[in-house]
Amino acid sequence: MFFCILFVFSPNLHYLCTLIFHINYKMEQEFELIAKTFMGLEPVLAKELTQIGANNVQIGRRMVSFTGNKEMMYRANFQLHTAIRILKPIMHFKAKSADEVYEEIKKIDWTEFLGTEKTFAVDAVVFSEEFRHSKFVSYKVKDAIVDQFREKTGKRPNISVANPDIRLNMHIAEDNCTLSLDSSGESLHRRGYRQESVEAPLNEVLAAGMILMSGWQGDTDFIDPMCGSGTLLIEAALIAKNMAPGLFRKEYAFEKWPDFDADLFDEIYNDDSQEREFKHHIYGYDIEMKAVNTAIMNVKAAGLSNDITIRQQDFKDFMQPSNKSIMITNPPYGERISTPDLLGTYKMIGERLKHQFKGNDAWILSYREECFEQIGLKPSIKIPLYNGSLECEFRRYQMFDGKLKDFRHDGGIVKTEDEKRQMAEKHRFKKEREFKQRLEETEQNEEGDIRTFTFHRHDLEKKERNPRKERSFNNDRNDKKEWKDRKDHNDRKDRKDRDFRDNRRGKGGRDFGKGGRNFNKKDRRFDDEED
C-alpha cells in the first residue's frame, strides 16, 4: 500500500523507476556481435560501430567484435558502410574432430531457433589442420540439428541454401569453434541500387572504406575520372548525405527470426533525422560510353541524380576543377581487364594530376608497383588494402605548387597520426603472406571468415565428449537437394520483392518519391548475380 501511494503522489519517482527499468532491460538484452569486413578496413569499421553506439568494440582480423542489443544489431546491418555481414554468436566451444563438433552442436536446444516447418542453411569457414573441408563441417552441423529434431518430434526441418529462414555460420580456427546466427543473409555489399555492372566492378564495401579512409565527409566536390559503373560515386553520395546504405536493400536474415521486432526495425528504417544536406557536387567520368550509361542507370536507381553528374570523357582531357575537390579512383590493373598500354595510362594519370589538379588531393587504388612508378609523383601516404585476393595499395597524392618543404612551412600536413598508423599496417600485410595464400585457396575473399577472435567471454568450460562413429553425410534424400540449392544460390527467385513505397511508407515511413528517389518496381531491377 505504501509503494502504491508513493507512486501516485510521486510522478517524478514513477518516471525515474520506469526509466531505470528500461535501462536495465536494455542492459540485460545486450549480447555479443561480430561484424565482418575486408582486411585493412577493420579500423574504419570499428570507428563506424563506435559512432552508432556499439559497446566493447574490439578489432580482430577481418572482423570487429562488439556488444549491443537487438536495436544495435538492426542498426549495424542497416547503417554500416564497411561491414560485409553481422553475426550473432550463440555458442563457443573447442573441438578436435567432426564428431566432437556434432556432439557440441546437438547440445543446443534448437527449438529456440527452428521449427520443423522452417528451413535453414549452414555456412562453414575452416582454418585448421584438423578440419580440411568446410563443406564436411557444414554437413556435421546440419546432421546434429536434423537428428535432434528427429529424435524429439519424428520430423526434421529442411535445407534451403538459396533462401533459408535461418542461416547459421560455423567458424573454426584450429580447435576454437564458434557457431553464430547470420543476421544479414546476403552479403551487405549488395546494397540493392546496382542495376547493371561493368567488367571487374569495385565492391561497394571496399569503395565506402576507401572514401572513409580518405577522411572526406562531403566538405568538397568529389571526382572519379574512371568511374566504371559508378560505385565510388554512389557510395560517396551516401556518406556525404549520411544516408544508410541499407535503404535500398530488399531483406535481411533477421527479418525471418522468431523474435523479429518489425516495429523496431521500421522505426530505424524510417528515421531520416541524421541525414544531412550535401552542398557540393559529385562528378564521374569514363572513356567508355557503356560504363557511363551503366553509372547513370545506377545513380538514378539510388535516387541521387541531383547530387551526381556523369559524362563521357577520357582522363587525358581532364581539366582543373573550378572548386576545391578530392579525387578517388580505381584505375584498371591489367588483371581482370585487358588494358592496352597499361603503363602509359598511369603515366598519363600522373601528368594530369600534376598539371590539372593543383591544390587538391588525389587517392588511387592499384595493384602493380610498376603502375605506381609510372605516375611519377611521390605519395604522401600508402595504405595496404585487399581488392579480392589482390594485395593493393591505396595512395594519396597531395598536389601543391612549389616544394614539399615550403608546403610544410605554410602549415600543410602530409600525414596525420592516424594516417601514420594506417601505413604501419603495411608491415602486418608483409609478415602474413600465409594469409594471402589462404585467400587463394578460398572461393571468395569476402566469404573467408575470421581467422582470429577476441571475444568477451573466455571461460569456456571443458565438457566430456562421447566419441561417435562416423556418419555418412548423404544419408537423407533431402541432402541431395542441398547441392542443387548451392548451384542456384544466386537465383533467389523465390524471394518476394520488397515494395518500399507500400510496405514502409504505409507504416508511417518516408516518402521515397522525394528528392528524385523512385523505388517503383518498374524502375527497379535488382541484379542478384555475382559480379
Short mmCIF file of C-alpha atoms in Angstrom, two decimals:
data_model
loop_
_atom_site.label_atom_id
_atom_site.label_comp_id
_atom_site.label_asym_id
_atom_site.label_seq_id
_atom_site.Cartn_x
_atom_site.Cartn_y
_atom_site.Cartn_z
CA MET A 1 0.00 0.00 0.00
CA PHE A 2 2.83 2.38 0.86
CA PHE A 3 4.50 1.90 -2.56
CA CYS A 4 1.16 2.40 -4.36
CA ILE A 5 0.61 5.72 -2.56
CA LEU A 6 4.22 6.70 -3.24
CA PHE A 7 3.83 6.12 -6.98
CA VAL A 8 0.52 8.01 -7.12
CA PHE A 9 1.83 11.09 -5.37
CA SER A 10 5.34 10.99 -6.79
CA PRO A 11 5.12 11.13 -10.59
CA ASN A 12 8.79 12.00 -10.89
CA LEU A 13 9.73 8.93 -8.88
CA HIS A 14 7.44 6.84 -11.08
CA TYR A 15 9.16 8.21 -14.17
CA LEU A 16 12.58 7.51 -12.67
CA CYS A 17 11.65 3.92 -11.84
CA THR A 18 10.28 3.39 -15.34
CA LEU A 19 13.49 4.79 -16.83
CA ILE A 20 15.62 2.53 -14.63
CA PHE A 21 13.52 -0.45 -15.69
CA HIS A 22 14.09 0.30 -19.38
CA ILE A 23 17.81 0.87 -18.86
CA ASN A 24 18.16 -2.43 -17.02
CA TYR A 25 16.08 -4.17 -19.68
CA LYS A 26 18.37 -2.87 -22.43
CA MET A 27 21.46 -3.89 -20.49
CA GLU A 28 20.09 -7.39 -19.95
CA GLN A 29 19.40 -7.72 -23.66
CA GLU A 30 22.97 -6.90 -24.71
CA PHE A 31 24.79 -9.72 -26.42
CA GLU A 32 27.93 -10.35 -28.39
CA LEU A 33 28.05 -9.49 -32.10
CA ILE A 34 30.64 -9.74 -34.84
CA ALA A 35 30.92 -7.52 -37.90
CA LYS A 36 32.93 -8.96 -40.79
CA THR A 37 34.84 -6.82 -43.25
CA PHE A 38 37.77 -6.83 -45.68
CA MET A 39 41.32 -6.99 -44.39
CA GLY A 40 42.57 -3.44 -43.98
CA LEU A 41 39.15 -1.93 -43.24
CA GLU A 42 38.93 -3.08 -39.62
CA PRO A 43 39.81 0.33 -38.05
CA VAL A 44 37.29 2.10 -40.29
CA LEU A 45 34.56 -0.37 -39.33
CA ALA A 46 35.44 -0.04 -35.63
CA LYS A 47 35.05 3.74 -35.89
CA GLU A 48 31.67 3.31 -37.58
CA LEU A 49 30.50 0.99 -34.82
CA THR A 50 31.59 3.42 -32.13
CA GLN A 51 29.70 6.22 -33.87
CA ILE A 52 26.42 4.30 -33.88
CA GLY A 53 26.77 3.47 -30.17
CA ALA A 54 28.19 -0.06 -30.08
CA ASN A 55 29.88 -1.16 -26.84
CA ASN A 56 33.08 -3.15 -26.20
CA VAL A 57 34.38 -2.59 -29.74
CA GLN A 58 37.47 -4.74 -30.37
CA ILE A 59 39.37 -5.09 -33.64
CA GLY A 60 40.31 -8.55 -34.94
CA ARG A 61 41.46 -9.79 -38.32
CA ARG A 62 38.84 -9.05 -40.95
CA MET A 63 36.31 -8.57 -38.18
CA VAL A 64 35.33 -6.30 -35.33
CA SER A 65 33.61 -7.73 -32.26
CA PHE A 66 31.23 -5.62 -30.21
CA THR A 67 28.21 -5.88 -27.92
CA GLY A 68 24.74 -4.45 -28.28
CA ASN A 69 21.05 -5.21 -28.06
CA LYS A 70 18.55 -6.07 -30.79
CA GLU A 71 18.32 -2.45 -31.90
CA MET A 72 22.09 -2.28 -32.29
CA MET A 73 22.08 -5.46 -34.39
CA TYR A 74 19.43 -3.98 -36.68
CA ARG A 75 21.32 -0.68 -36.93
CA ALA A 76 24.62 -2.40 -37.67
CA ASN A 77 23.06 -4.19 -40.65
CA PHE A 78 21.23 -1.11 -41.86
CA GLN A 79 23.72 1.72 -41.25
CA LEU A 80 27.28 0.38 -41.51
CA HIS A 81 29.05 1.19 -44.77
CA THR A 82 32.04 -1.13 -44.30
CA ALA A 83 30.53 -4.35 -42.89
CA ILE A 84 30.06 -7.45 -45.04
CA ARG A 85 27.78 -9.22 -42.57
CA ILE A 86 26.74 -9.17 -38.91
CA LEU A 87 26.94 -12.40 -36.91
CA LYS A 88 25.39 -13.18 -33.53
CA PRO A 89 27.42 -15.93 -31.77
CA ILE A 90 25.30 -18.45 -29.90
CA MET A 91 27.98 -20.93 -28.85
CA HIS A 92 31.77 -21.07 -28.37
CA PHE A 93 33.45 -24.43 -27.84
CA LYS A 94 36.57 -26.43 -28.58
CA ALA A 95 36.62 -29.47 -30.87
CA LYS A 96 39.33 -31.56 -32.49
CA SER A 97 37.17 -33.73 -34.71
CA ALA A 98 33.97 -33.64 -36.71
CA ASP A 99 32.34 -35.97 -34.17
CA GLU A 100 33.09 -33.53 -31.35
CA VAL A 101 31.54 -30.73 -33.42
CA TYR A 102 28.45 -32.90 -33.90
CA GLU A 103 28.11 -33.61 -30.18
CA GLU A 104 28.54 -29.97 -29.14
CA ILE A 105 26.03 -28.67 -31.68
CA LYS A 106 23.50 -31.26 -30.57
CA LYS A 107 23.60 -29.88 -27.01
CA ILE A 108 21.83 -26.72 -28.15
CA ASP A 109 18.05 -26.68 -27.83
CA TRP A 110 17.27 -25.97 -31.46
CA THR A 111 13.57 -25.50 -30.86
CA GLU A 112 14.50 -21.98 -29.69
CA PHE A 113 15.61 -21.11 -33.20
CA LEU A 114 13.87 -23.53 -35.56
CA GLY A 115 10.70 -25.49 -36.13
CA THR A 116 10.11 -28.44 -38.42
CA GLU A 117 8.23 -26.16 -40.79
CA LYS A 118 11.26 -23.85 -41.12
CA THR A 119 14.26 -24.13 -43.42
CA PHE A 120 17.89 -23.47 -42.58
CA ALA A 121 21.37 -23.41 -44.10
CA VAL A 122 24.87 -23.73 -42.68
CA ASP A 123 27.94 -21.89 -43.94
CA ALA A 124 31.30 -23.02 -42.59
CA VAL A 125 34.75 -21.49 -42.78
CA VAL A 126 37.69 -23.52 -41.50
CA PHE A 127 41.30 -22.58 -40.72
CA SER A 128 42.58 -25.71 -39.05
CA GLU A 129 44.87 -28.67 -39.52
CA GLU A 130 42.23 -30.97 -38.07
CA PHE A 131 39.38 -29.85 -40.33
CA ARG A 132 40.22 -29.84 -44.00
CA HIS A 133 36.86 -29.38 -45.69
CA SER A 134 34.39 -26.65 -44.75
CA LYS A 135 31.51 -28.39 -46.53
CA PHE A 136 32.02 -31.50 -44.40
CA VAL A 137 31.83 -29.35 -41.26
CA SER A 138 28.62 -27.81 -42.60
CA TYR A 139 27.13 -31.27 -43.00
CA LYS A 140 28.06 -32.31 -39.46
CA VAL A 141 26.38 -29.21 -38.04
CA LYS A 142 23.33 -29.86 -40.17
CA ASP A 143 23.22 -33.53 -39.14
CA ALA A 144 23.30 -32.63 -35.45
CA ILE A 145 20.36 -30.25 -35.85
CA VAL A 146 18.32 -32.61 -38.01
CA ASP A 147 18.96 -35.61 -35.73
CA GLN A 148 17.86 -33.67 -32.66
CA PHE A 149 14.52 -32.83 -34.28
CA ARG A 150 14.03 -36.40 -35.50
CA GLU A 151 14.64 -37.80 -32.03
CA LYS A 152 12.27 -35.32 -30.38
CA THR A 153 9.47 -34.98 -32.95
CA GLY A 154 9.98 -37.62 -35.63
CA LYS A 155 10.21 -34.80 -38.18
CA ARG A 156 13.02 -32.63 -39.47
CA PRO A 157 13.45 -29.11 -40.85
CA ASN A 158 14.54 -28.85 -44.48
CA ILE A 159 17.60 -27.27 -46.05
CA SER A 160 17.33 -24.22 -48.30
CA VAL A 161 20.66 -22.63 -49.17
CA ALA A 162 19.08 -20.12 -51.55
CA ASN A 163 16.60 -18.52 -49.15
CA PRO A 164 16.53 -20.17 -45.70
CA ASP A 165 14.53 -18.98 -42.72
CA ILE A 166 17.60 -19.34 -40.51
CA ARG A 167 21.18 -19.03 -41.73
CA LEU A 168 23.99 -20.34 -39.49
CA ASN A 169 27.69 -19.60 -39.65
CA MET A 170 30.24 -22.09 -38.32
CA HIS A 171 33.77 -20.82 -37.85
CA ILE A 172 36.71 -22.99 -36.82
CA ALA A 173 40.20 -21.65 -36.12
CA GLU A 174 42.38 -24.63 -35.14
CA ASP A 175 40.25 -26.17 -32.34
CA ASN A 176 38.32 -23.00 -31.43
CA CYS A 177 34.78 -23.20 -32.77
CA THR A 178 32.09 -20.56 -32.91
CA LEU A 179 28.56 -21.09 -34.11
CA SER A 180 26.67 -17.93 -34.99
CA LEU A 181 23.36 -16.81 -36.36
CA ASP A 182 23.88 -14.83 -39.55
CA SER A 183 21.66 -11.76 -39.14
CA SER A 184 22.46 -10.34 -42.59
CA GLY A 185 21.81 -13.14 -45.05
CA GLU A 186 23.04 -11.94 -48.40
CA SER A 187 26.34 -10.04 -48.15
CA LEU A 188 25.82 -6.43 -47.09
CA HIS A 189 27.87 -5.16 -50.01
CA ARG A 190 24.81 -5.91 -52.15
CA ARG A 191 23.16 -2.60 -51.41
CA GLY A 192 20.38 -3.01 -53.96
CA TYR A 193 20.95 0.06 -56.13
CA ARG A 194 23.14 -1.61 -58.75
CA GLN A 195 21.00 -2.23 -61.84
CA GLU A 196 23.81 -3.10 -64.23
CA SER A 197 27.53 -3.63 -63.90
CA VAL A 198 30.74 -3.35 -65.90
CA GLU A 199 33.73 -5.63 -66.05
CA ALA A 200 35.54 -6.02 -62.68
CA PRO A 201 33.34 -3.64 -60.65
CA LEU A 202 34.59 -2.30 -57.34
CA ASN A 203 32.95 -3.89 -54.30
CA GLU A 204 30.62 -1.42 -52.54
CA VAL A 205 32.07 -2.09 -49.08
CA LEU A 206 35.62 -1.54 -50.32
CA ALA A 207 34.55 1.63 -52.11
CA ALA A 208 32.95 3.02 -48.95
CA GLY A 209 36.03 2.06 -46.93
CA MET A 210 38.31 3.93 -49.33
CA ILE A 211 36.19 7.07 -49.06
CA LEU A 212 36.06 6.94 -45.26
CA MET A 213 39.82 6.32 -45.12
CA SER A 214 40.40 9.49 -47.11
CA GLY A 215 38.58 11.48 -44.43
CA TRP A 216 36.14 13.02 -46.92
CA GLN A 217 32.73 13.79 -45.43
CA GLY A 218 31.17 15.82 -48.24
CA ASP A 219 33.06 19.04 -47.49
CA THR A 220 34.32 19.45 -51.08
CA ASP A 221 33.42 18.29 -54.56
CA PHE A 222 34.19 14.63 -55.32
CA ILE A 223 35.62 13.33 -58.61
CA ASP A 224 36.15 9.84 -60.04
CA PRO A 225 37.65 10.19 -63.55
CA MET A 226 37.41 6.42 -64.22
CA CYS A 227 34.04 5.76 -62.60
CA GLY A 228 33.01 2.49 -64.29
CA SER A 229 29.54 1.56 -63.02
CA GLY A 230 29.56 4.46 -60.54
CA THR A 231 30.14 2.59 -57.28
CA LEU A 232 32.53 5.16 -55.77
CA LEU A 233 30.20 7.99 -56.81
CA ILE A 234 27.13 6.48 -55.17
CA GLU A 235 28.96 5.45 -52.01
CA ALA A 236 30.38 8.98 -51.78
CA ALA A 237 26.89 10.47 -52.02
CA LEU A 238 25.57 8.15 -49.30
CA ILE A 239 28.42 9.17 -47.00
CA ALA A 240 28.11 12.87 -47.81
CA LYS A 241 24.36 12.86 -47.10
CA ASN A 242 24.75 10.41 -44.18
CA MET A 243 22.24 8.05 -45.75
CA ALA A 244 22.10 4.44 -44.58
CA PRO A 245 23.31 2.03 -47.30
CA GLY A 246 20.57 -0.39 -46.26
CA LEU A 247 17.84 1.88 -47.65
CA PHE A 248 17.80 0.03 -50.96
CA ARG A 249 18.05 -3.50 -49.64
CA LYS A 250 15.14 -5.91 -50.01
CA GLU A 251 15.61 -8.14 -46.98
CA TYR A 252 17.79 -9.06 -44.01
CA ALA A 253 18.05 -12.53 -42.50
CA PHE A 254 16.93 -11.29 -39.05
CA GLU A 255 13.51 -10.42 -40.52
CA LYS A 256 12.76 -14.17 -40.57
CA TRP A 257 13.80 -14.79 -36.98
CA PRO A 258 11.06 -15.77 -34.49
CA ASP A 259 11.83 -12.73 -32.29
CA PHE A 260 11.90 -10.19 -35.14
CA ASP A 261 10.58 -6.83 -33.96
CA ALA A 262 9.02 -5.29 -37.09
CA ASP A 263 8.01 -2.06 -35.33
CA LEU A 264 11.54 -1.51 -34.05
CA PHE A 265 13.07 -2.09 -37.47
CA ASP A 266 10.50 0.17 -39.16
CA GLU A 267 11.42 2.91 -36.69
CA ILE A 268 15.10 2.54 -37.58
CA TYR A 269 14.37 2.24 -41.29
CA ASN A 270 12.19 5.34 -41.49
CA ASP A 271 14.32 7.59 -39.29
CA ASP A 272 15.96 10.19 -41.54
CA SER A 273 16.80 12.61 -38.73
CA GLN A 274 20.54 12.06 -39.12
CA GLU A 275 20.65 12.73 -42.85
CA ARG A 276 22.27 15.99 -43.87
CA GLU A 277 22.32 18.38 -46.79
CA PHE A 278 25.14 17.97 -49.32
CA LYS A 279 26.17 21.41 -50.55
CA HIS A 280 28.82 20.31 -53.03
CA HIS A 281 28.69 18.01 -56.05
CA ILE A 282 30.00 14.66 -57.27
CA TYR A 283 31.38 14.15 -60.79
CA GLY A 284 32.10 10.93 -62.62
CA TYR A 285 33.79 10.39 -65.98
CA ASP A 286 34.65 7.37 -68.09
CA ILE A 287 36.05 6.86 -71.58
CA GLU A 288 33.55 4.08 -72.32
CA MET A 289 30.01 5.15 -73.15
CA LYS A 290 28.69 1.80 -71.94
CA ALA A 291 30.14 2.48 -68.49
CA VAL A 292 28.69 6.00 -68.48
CA ASN A 293 25.19 4.70 -69.29
CA THR A 294 25.51 1.99 -66.63
CA ALA A 295 26.62 4.50 -63.99
CA ILE A 296 23.77 6.87 -64.87
CA MET A 297 21.30 3.99 -64.53
CA ASN A 298 22.68 3.01 -61.11
CA VAL A 299 22.71 6.60 -59.86
CA LYS A 300 19.10 7.04 -60.94
CA ALA A 301 18.11 3.82 -59.15
CA ALA A 302 19.67 5.20 -55.97
CA GLY A 303 17.73 8.47 -56.37
CA LEU A 304 20.93 10.52 -56.40
CA SER A 305 20.79 12.16 -59.83
CA ASN A 306 20.62 15.63 -58.26
CA ASP A 307 23.95 15.07 -56.49
CA ILE A 308 25.93 13.19 -59.16
CA THR A 309 26.81 14.21 -62.72
CA ILE A 310 28.33 11.66 -65.10
CA ARG A 311 29.84 12.37 -68.53
CA GLN A 312 31.90 10.55 -71.14
CA GLN A 313 35.46 11.85 -71.04
CA ASP A 314 38.97 10.47 -71.40
CA PHE A 315 41.19 11.18 -68.39
CA LYS A 316 43.74 12.73 -70.74
CA ASP A 317 41.23 15.56 -71.30
CA PHE A 318 40.68 16.18 -67.59
CA MET A 319 40.90 19.87 -66.66
CA GLN A 320 41.49 21.71 -63.38
CA PRO A 321 38.19 21.79 -61.41
CA SER A 322 36.85 25.21 -60.52
CA ASN A 323 36.03 24.21 -56.92
CA LYS A 324 38.06 22.54 -54.18
CA SER A 325 37.86 18.80 -54.87
CA ILE A 326 39.02 15.37 -53.86
CA MET A 327 39.68 12.63 -56.40
CA ILE A 328 39.33 8.95 -55.55
CA THR A 329 39.65 6.42 -58.33
CA ASN A 330 40.34 2.77 -59.09
CA PRO A 331 42.16 2.53 -62.45
CA PRO A 332 42.49 -0.84 -64.22
CA TYR A 333 45.37 -3.03 -63.01
CA GLY A 334 45.66 -5.26 -66.07
CA GLU A 335 44.45 -8.27 -64.06
CA ARG A 336 40.76 -8.82 -64.87
CA ILE A 337 40.59 -6.09 -67.52
CA SER A 338 42.82 -6.15 -70.58
CA THR A 339 44.17 -2.61 -70.90
CA PRO A 340 46.33 -1.66 -73.90
CA ASP A 341 49.36 0.42 -72.87
CA LEU A 342 48.64 -0.02 -69.16
CA LEU A 343 51.82 1.76 -68.07
CA GLY A 344 51.10 4.61 -70.44
CA THR A 345 47.70 5.05 -68.79
CA TYR A 346 49.31 5.52 -65.38
CA LYS A 347 51.89 7.92 -66.81
CA MET A 348 49.03 9.99 -68.21
CA ILE A 349 47.31 9.94 -64.80
CA GLY A 350 50.42 11.42 -63.20
CA GLU A 351 50.69 14.15 -65.84
CA ARG A 352 47.04 15.16 -65.47
CA LEU A 353 47.29 15.31 -61.69
CA LYS A 354 50.48 17.37 -61.80
CA HIS A 355 49.18 19.95 -64.25
CA GLN A 356 45.39 19.93 -63.78
CA PHE A 357 44.69 19.10 -60.12
CA LYS A 358 46.77 21.61 -58.19
CA GLY A 359 45.72 22.40 -54.66
CA ASN A 360 43.76 19.15 -54.27
CA ASP A 361 44.24 15.58 -53.03
CA ALA A 362 44.02 12.50 -55.24
CA TRP A 363 43.68 8.93 -53.92
CA ILE A 364 44.45 5.99 -56.19
CA LEU A 365 43.93 2.26 -55.57
CA SER A 366 46.14 -0.02 -57.65
CA TYR A 367 47.97 -3.31 -57.59
CA ARG A 368 51.18 -3.19 -59.58
CA GLU A 369 54.21 -1.31 -58.27
CA GLU A 370 55.32 -0.59 -61.83
CA CYS A 371 51.99 1.18 -62.42
CA PHE A 372 52.51 3.42 -59.40
CA GLU A 373 56.04 4.16 -60.59
CA GLN A 374 54.69 5.45 -63.90
CA ILE A 375 52.58 8.05 -62.08
CA GLY A 376 55.85 9.78 -61.33
CA LEU A 377 54.61 11.52 -58.18
CA LYS A 378 55.59 10.93 -54.57
CA PRO A 379 52.64 9.73 -52.47
CA SER A 380 52.15 11.23 -49.02
CA ILE A 381 50.60 8.03 -47.69
CA LYS A 382 50.35 4.36 -48.70
CA ILE A 383 47.66 2.17 -47.16
CA PRO A 384 47.51 -1.58 -47.89
CA LEU A 385 44.12 -2.92 -48.92
CA TYR A 386 42.88 -6.17 -50.41
CA ASN A 387 40.74 -5.93 -53.54
CA GLY A 388 39.53 -9.50 -53.76
CA SER A 389 42.70 -11.57 -53.41
CA LEU A 390 44.94 -8.81 -54.76
CA GLU A 391 47.14 -7.08 -52.21
CA CYS A 392 46.75 -3.49 -53.39
CA GLU A 393 47.82 -0.10 -52.10
CA PHE A 394 45.68 2.98 -51.62
CA ARG A 395 47.92 6.01 -52.15
CA ARG A 396 47.31 9.69 -51.58
CA TYR A 397 48.92 12.35 -53.75
CA GLN A 398 48.81 15.91 -52.42
CA MET A 399 49.03 18.25 -55.38
CA PHE A 400 50.53 21.58 -54.31
CA ASP A 401 52.62 24.25 -56.00
CA GLY A 402 56.29 24.54 -55.12
CA LYS A 403 58.33 22.26 -52.91
CA LEU A 404 57.29 19.95 -50.06
CA LYS A 405 59.45 21.94 -47.65
CA ASP A 406 57.52 25.12 -48.44
CA PHE A 407 54.21 23.27 -48.19
CA ARG A 408 55.06 22.11 -44.67
CA HIS A 409 56.35 25.56 -43.71
CA ASP A 410 52.99 27.04 -44.65
CA GLY A 411 51.18 24.64 -42.32
CA GLY A 412 50.47 21.83 -44.76
CA ILE A 413 50.08 18.41 -43.11
CA VAL A 414 51.46 15.49 -45.10
CA LYS A 415 50.49 12.70 -42.70
CA THR A 416 48.22 12.79 -39.68
CA GLU A 417 48.91 10.49 -36.74
CA ASP A 418 46.02 8.26 -37.82
CA GLU A 419 47.45 8.02 -41.33
CA LYS A 420 50.84 7.05 -39.94
CA ARG A 421 49.16 4.25 -38.02
CA GLN A 422 47.40 3.10 -41.17
CA MET A 423 50.70 2.99 -43.05
CA ALA A 424 52.12 0.79 -40.30
CA GLU A 425 49.54 -1.82 -41.29
CA LYS A 426 51.66 -2.48 -44.37
CA HIS A 427 54.16 -4.34 -42.19
CA ARG A 428 51.36 -6.60 -40.95
CA PHE A 429 50.47 -7.46 -44.53
CA LYS A 430 54.06 -8.32 -45.43
CA LYS A 431 54.57 -10.51 -42.38
CA GLU A 432 51.48 -12.54 -43.09
CA ARG A 433 51.94 -13.80 -46.63
CA GLU A 434 50.36 -17.03 -45.44
CA PHE A 435 47.09 -15.11 -45.26
CA LYS A 436 47.30 -14.33 -48.97
CA GLN A 437 47.94 -17.99 -49.73
CA ARG A 438 44.86 -18.89 -47.70
CA LEU A 439 42.82 -16.42 -49.72
CA GLU A 440 43.86 -18.02 -52.98
CA GLU A 441 42.61 -21.35 -51.66
CA THR A 442 39.15 -19.99 -50.84
CA GLU A 443 36.43 -19.22 -53.33
CA GLN A 444 35.99 -15.55 -52.43
CA ASN A 445 37.86 -13.13 -50.21
CA GLU A 446 34.64 -11.69 -48.79
CA GLU A 447 33.38 -15.07 -47.61
CA GLY A 448 36.64 -16.21 -45.99
CA ASP A 449 35.68 -15.69 -42.38
CA ILE A 450 37.51 -14.52 -39.29
CA ARG A 451 40.77 -16.27 -38.51
CA THR A 452 41.24 -14.81 -35.06
CA PHE A 453 38.66 -13.86 -32.46
CA THR A 454 38.77 -11.57 -29.45
CA PHE A 455 35.68 -12.49 -27.54
CA HIS A 456 34.30 -11.03 -24.34
CA ARG A 457 33.76 -14.44 -22.76
CA HIS A 458 36.79 -16.62 -22.24
CA ASP A 459 35.64 -19.06 -19.54
CA LEU A 460 34.72 -21.96 -21.78
CA GLU A 461 34.00 -24.99 -19.65
CA LYS A 462 35.61 -28.29 -20.52
CA LYS A 463 32.90 -30.78 -21.28
CA GLU A 464 33.08 -34.52 -21.65
CA ARG A 465 32.63 -35.67 -25.22
CA ASN A 466 31.34 -39.08 -26.25
CA PRO A 467 33.05 -40.47 -29.33
CA ARG A 468 30.62 -41.26 -32.09
CA LYS A 469 31.00 -43.40 -35.17
CA GLU A 470 31.49 -41.55 -38.41
CA ARG A 471 28.21 -40.82 -40.11
CA SER A 472 27.54 -40.68 -43.79
CA PHE A 473 26.50 -37.14 -44.60
CA ASN A 474 24.46 -38.25 -47.59
CA ASN A 475 22.09 -40.45 -45.61
CA ASP A 476 18.97 -38.50 -46.42
CA ARG A 477 17.34 -37.83 -49.75
CA ASN A 478 16.75 -34.24 -48.76
CA ASP A 479 20.50 -33.73 -48.53
CA LYS A 480 20.81 -34.23 -52.28
CA LYS A 481 18.76 -31.10 -52.81
CA GLU A 482 21.35 -29.07 -50.95
CA TRP A 483 23.86 -29.24 -53.75
CA LYS A 484 21.22 -28.11 -56.24
CA ASP A 485 20.36 -25.25 -53.92
CA ARG A 486 24.01 -24.21 -53.83
CA LYS A 487 24.12 -24.20 -57.61
CA ASP A 488 21.12 -21.89 -57.69
CA HIS A 489 22.34 -19.80 -54.78
CA ASN A 490 22.28 -16.53 -56.70
CA ASP A 491 18.92 -17.02 -58.39
CA ARG A 492 16.80 -16.31 -55.32
CA LYS A 493 13.66 -16.40 -57.43
CA ASP A 494 11.51 -17.38 -54.51
CA ARG A 495 12.22 -14.16 -52.63
CA LYS A 496 9.39 -11.64 -52.71
CA ASP A 497 10.36 -8.12 -53.78
CA ARG A 498 10.03 -5.54 -51.08
CA ASP A 499 7.80 -2.66 -52.15
CA PHE A 500 9.34 0.25 -50.31
CA ARG A 501 6.54 2.69 -51.09
CA ASP A 502 3.70 0.44 -49.91
CA ASN A 503 5.25 -1.55 -47.08
CA ARG A 504 7.38 1.12 -45.44
CA ARG A 505 5.53 4.29 -46.21
CA GLY A 506 2.26 2.63 -45.31
CA LYS A 507 3.63 2.23 -41.78
CA GLY A 508 4.35 5.89 -41.29
CA GLY A 509 7.53 5.70 -43.26
CA ARG A 510 9.34 8.09 -45.54
CA ASP A 511 8.27 9.20 -48.97
CA PHE A 512 10.98 7.84 -51.23
CA GLY A 513 9.48 9.78 -54.11
CA LYS A 514 11.05 12.98 -52.75
CA GLY A 515 14.36 14.30 -53.98
CA GLY A 516 14.36 12.30 -57.16
CA ARG A 517 14.25 8.90 -55.43
CA ASN A 518 11.98 6.49 -57.21
CA PHE A 519 11.52 2.98 -55.88
CA ASN A 520 8.68 1.93 -58.18
CA LYS A 521 9.11 -1.69 -59.16
CA LYS A 522 9.03 -0.90 -62.85
CA ASP A 523 12.09 1.32 -62.40
CA ARG A 524 13.99 -1.07 -60.12
CA ARG A 525 15.58 -4.32 -61.07
CA PHE A 526 17.89 -5.88 -58.55
CA ASP A 527 20.69 -7.78 -60.20
CA ASP A 528 21.36 -10.68 -57.83
CA GLU A 529 24.07 -12.29 -59.92
CA GLU A 530 27.58 -12.35 -58.51
CA ASP A 531 29.78 -9.69 -60.05
#
